Amino acid sequence: MTKRDELLTVAQVLGELGGVSRRTFYRWREIGKAPEGIRLPNGELRIYRSDFNAWLESLRSAA
């Protein structure tokens, strides 16, 4: 049995990024520079932990 991939809220992602504003994060989404996310039926955005970690790793690789 595999562990379910955690769904993060935008607030959780911002907390892990430490100091990035909500506006900056959504701007990154607009220009395609943020991790992939899913939109729930209620309109809220969630990001899979695995996608977030892969996105962070891609930033390290680009540096």
Short mmCIF file of N, CA and C in Angstrom, two decimals:
data_model
loop_
_atom_site.label_atom_id
_atom_site.label_comp_id
_atom_site.label_asym_id
_atom_site.label_seq_id
_atom_site.Cartn_x
_atom_site.Cartn_y
_atom_site.Cartn_z
N MET A 1 0.85 -1.18 0.00
CA MET A 1 0.00 0.00 0.00
C MET A 1 0.89 1.24 0.00
N THR A 2 0.55 2.21 -0.84
CA THR A 2 1.34 3.43 -0.90
C THR A 2 0.69 4.52 -0.07
N LYS A 3 1.50 5.42 0.41
CA LYS A 3 1.01 6.55 1.19
C LYS A 3 0.34 7.54 0.25
N ARG A 4 -0.81 8.07 0.65
CA ARG A 4 -1.50 9.07 -0.16
C ARG A 4 -0.68 10.35 -0.21
N ASP A 5 -0.68 10.97 -1.37
CA ASP A 5 0.01 12.24 -1.56
C ASP A 5 -0.78 13.34 -0.87
N GLU A 6 -0.12 14.11 -0.03
CA GLU A 6 -0.78 15.17 0.73
C GLU A 6 -1.17 16.33 -0.18
N LEU A 7 -2.36 16.88 0.03
CA LEU A 7 -2.79 18.09 -0.67
C LEU A 7 -2.52 19.28 0.23
N LEU A 8 -1.75 20.24 -0.28
CA LEU A 8 -1.41 21.44 0.49
C LEU A 8 -2.30 22.60 0.09
N THR A 9 -2.66 23.43 1.07
CA THR A 9 -3.37 24.67 0.77
C THR A 9 -2.34 25.71 0.34
N VAL A 10 -2.83 26.78 -0.24
CA VAL A 10 -1.93 27.87 -0.62
C VAL A 10 -1.24 28.42 0.62
N ALA A 11 -1.97 28.54 1.72
CA ALA A 11 -1.37 29.04 2.97
C ALA A 11 -0.23 28.14 3.43
N GLN A 12 -0.39 26.83 3.31
CA GLN A 12 0.68 25.90 3.70
C GLN A 12 1.90 26.06 2.79
N VAL A 13 1.67 26.21 1.50
CA VAL A 13 2.77 26.40 0.55
C VAL A 13 3.51 27.70 0.88
N LEU A 14 2.76 28.76 1.11
CA LEU A 14 3.40 30.04 1.44
C LEU A 14 4.19 29.94 2.74
N GLY A 15 3.67 29.20 3.70
CA GLY A 15 4.39 29.00 4.96
C GLY A 15 5.70 28.27 4.74
N GLU A 16 5.70 27.29 3.86
CA GLU A 16 6.93 26.56 3.58
C GLU A 16 7.93 27.39 2.79
N LEU A 17 7.42 28.32 1.99
CA LEU A 17 8.30 29.19 1.21
C LEU A 17 8.86 30.33 2.07
N GLY A 18 8.25 30.59 3.19
CA GLY A 18 8.75 31.56 4.15
C GLY A 18 8.87 32.98 3.64
N GLY A 19 7.78 33.70 3.62
CA GLY A 19 7.85 35.11 3.28
C GLY A 19 7.35 35.48 1.89
N VAL A 20 6.98 34.52 1.08
CA VAL A 20 6.42 34.83 -0.24
C VAL A 20 4.97 35.22 -0.04
N SER A 21 4.55 36.34 -0.63
CA SER A 21 3.17 36.79 -0.46
C SER A 21 2.23 35.99 -1.35
N ARG A 22 0.97 36.00 -0.96
CA ARG A 22 -0.07 35.33 -1.74
C ARG A 22 -0.12 35.92 -3.15
N ARG A 23 0.00 37.22 -3.28
CA ARG A 23 -0.04 37.88 -4.58
C ARG A 23 1.12 37.42 -5.46
N THR A 24 2.31 37.34 -4.89
CA THR A 24 3.47 36.86 -5.64
C THR A 24 3.25 35.44 -6.11
N PHE A 25 2.74 34.58 -5.23
CA PHE A 25 2.50 33.19 -5.61
C PHE A 25 1.52 33.12 -6.78
N TYR A 26 0.43 33.87 -6.73
CA TYR A 26 -0.55 33.83 -7.82
C TYR A 26 0.01 34.46 -9.09
N ARG A 27 0.89 35.41 -8.96
CA ARG A 27 1.57 35.97 -10.14
C ARG A 27 2.45 34.89 -10.78
N TRP A 28 3.18 34.15 -9.96
CA TRP A 28 3.99 33.04 -10.49
C TRP A 28 3.11 32.06 -11.25
N ARG A 29 1.90 31.79 -10.72
CA ARG A 29 0.97 30.89 -11.43
C ARG A 29 0.57 31.47 -12.78
N GLU A 30 0.31 32.76 -12.81
CA GLU A 30 -0.09 33.42 -14.06
C GLU A 30 0.96 33.28 -15.14
N ILE A 31 2.22 33.34 -14.74
CA ILE A 31 3.31 33.28 -15.73
C ILE A 31 3.92 31.89 -15.85
N GLY A 32 3.31 30.89 -15.22
CA GLY A 32 3.76 29.52 -15.35
C GLY A 32 5.02 29.17 -14.57
N LYS A 33 5.30 29.88 -13.49
CA LYS A 33 6.50 29.64 -12.69
C LYS A 33 6.22 29.05 -11.32
N ALA A 34 5.02 28.55 -11.11
CA ALA A 34 4.64 27.97 -9.82
C ALA A 34 4.35 26.48 -9.99
N PRO A 35 4.30 25.75 -8.88
CA PRO A 35 3.98 24.32 -9.00
C PRO A 35 2.56 24.12 -9.53
N GLU A 36 2.35 22.99 -10.19
CA GLU A 36 1.02 22.64 -10.69
C GLU A 36 0.06 22.51 -9.51
N GLY A 37 -1.19 22.84 -9.75
CA GLY A 37 -2.19 22.72 -8.70
C GLY A 37 -3.49 22.20 -9.27
N ILE A 38 -4.41 21.89 -8.38
CA ILE A 38 -5.74 21.48 -8.80
C ILE A 38 -6.75 22.43 -8.16
N ARG A 39 -7.81 22.69 -8.87
CA ARG A 39 -8.88 23.55 -8.37
C ARG A 39 -10.02 22.65 -7.90
N LEU A 40 -10.40 22.78 -6.64
CA LEU A 40 -11.49 22.00 -6.08
C LEU A 40 -12.83 22.57 -6.55
N PRO A 41 -13.90 21.80 -6.44
CA PRO A 41 -15.21 22.29 -6.87
C PRO A 41 -15.64 23.60 -6.18
N ASN A 42 -15.14 23.84 -4.97
CA ASN A 42 -15.50 25.08 -4.27
C ASN A 42 -14.61 26.25 -4.69
N GLY A 43 -13.70 26.02 -5.65
CA GLY A 43 -12.85 27.09 -6.17
C GLY A 43 -11.50 27.21 -5.50
N GLU A 44 -11.28 26.48 -4.41
CA GLU A 44 -10.00 26.58 -3.70
C GLU A 44 -8.92 25.80 -4.45
N LEU A 45 -7.70 26.30 -4.34
CA LEU A 45 -6.55 25.69 -4.99
C LEU A 45 -5.82 24.78 -4.01
N ARG A 46 -5.40 23.61 -4.49
CA ARG A 46 -4.58 22.70 -3.70
C ARG A 46 -3.40 22.26 -4.55
N ILE A 47 -2.29 21.98 -3.88
CA ILE A 47 -1.07 21.55 -4.55
C ILE A 47 -0.60 20.26 -3.91
N TYR A 48 -0.38 19.25 -4.74
CA TYR A 48 0.13 17.99 -4.21
C TYR A 48 1.54 18.21 -3.67
N ARG A 49 1.80 17.60 -2.52
CA ARG A 49 3.14 17.69 -1.89
C ARG A 49 4.22 17.25 -2.88
N SER A 50 3.98 16.18 -3.63
CA SER A 50 4.98 15.68 -4.57
C SER A 50 5.26 16.71 -5.67
N ASP A 51 4.23 17.41 -6.15
CA ASP A 51 4.44 18.45 -7.17
C ASP A 51 5.21 19.63 -6.59
N PHE A 52 4.89 19.98 -5.35
CA PHE A 52 5.60 21.08 -4.68
C PHE A 52 7.08 20.74 -4.51
N ASN A 53 7.35 19.51 -4.04
CA ASN A 53 8.75 19.10 -3.84
C ASN A 53 9.51 19.05 -5.16
N ALA A 54 8.86 18.55 -6.22
CA ALA A 54 9.51 18.50 -7.54
C ALA A 54 9.78 19.91 -8.05
N TRP A 55 8.86 20.82 -7.83
CA TRP A 55 9.04 22.22 -8.24
C TRP A 55 10.23 22.84 -7.51
N LEU A 56 10.31 22.62 -6.19
CA LEU A 56 11.45 23.14 -5.43
C LEU A 56 12.77 22.56 -5.96
N GLU A 57 12.78 21.27 -6.24
CA GLU A 57 13.99 20.64 -6.76
C GLU A 57 14.37 21.23 -8.12
N SER A 58 13.38 21.55 -8.95
CA SER A 58 13.69 22.14 -10.26
C SER A 58 14.31 23.52 -10.10
N LEU A 59 13.94 24.23 -9.04
CA LEU A 59 14.56 25.54 -8.78
C LEU A 59 16.01 25.37 -8.39
N ARG A 60 16.29 24.34 -7.62
CA ARG A 60 17.67 24.05 -7.23
C ARG A 60 18.52 23.71 -8.46
N SER A 61 17.96 22.92 -9.34
CA SER A 61 18.66 22.52 -10.55
C SER A 61 18.94 23.69 -11.47
N ALA A 62 18.03 24.68 -11.46
CA ALA A 62 18.18 25.84 -12.33
C ALA A 62 19.19 26.85 -11.81
N ALA A 63 19.52 26.74 -10.53
CA ALA A 63 20.42 27.73 -9.92
C ALA A 63 21.87 27.53 -10.32
#
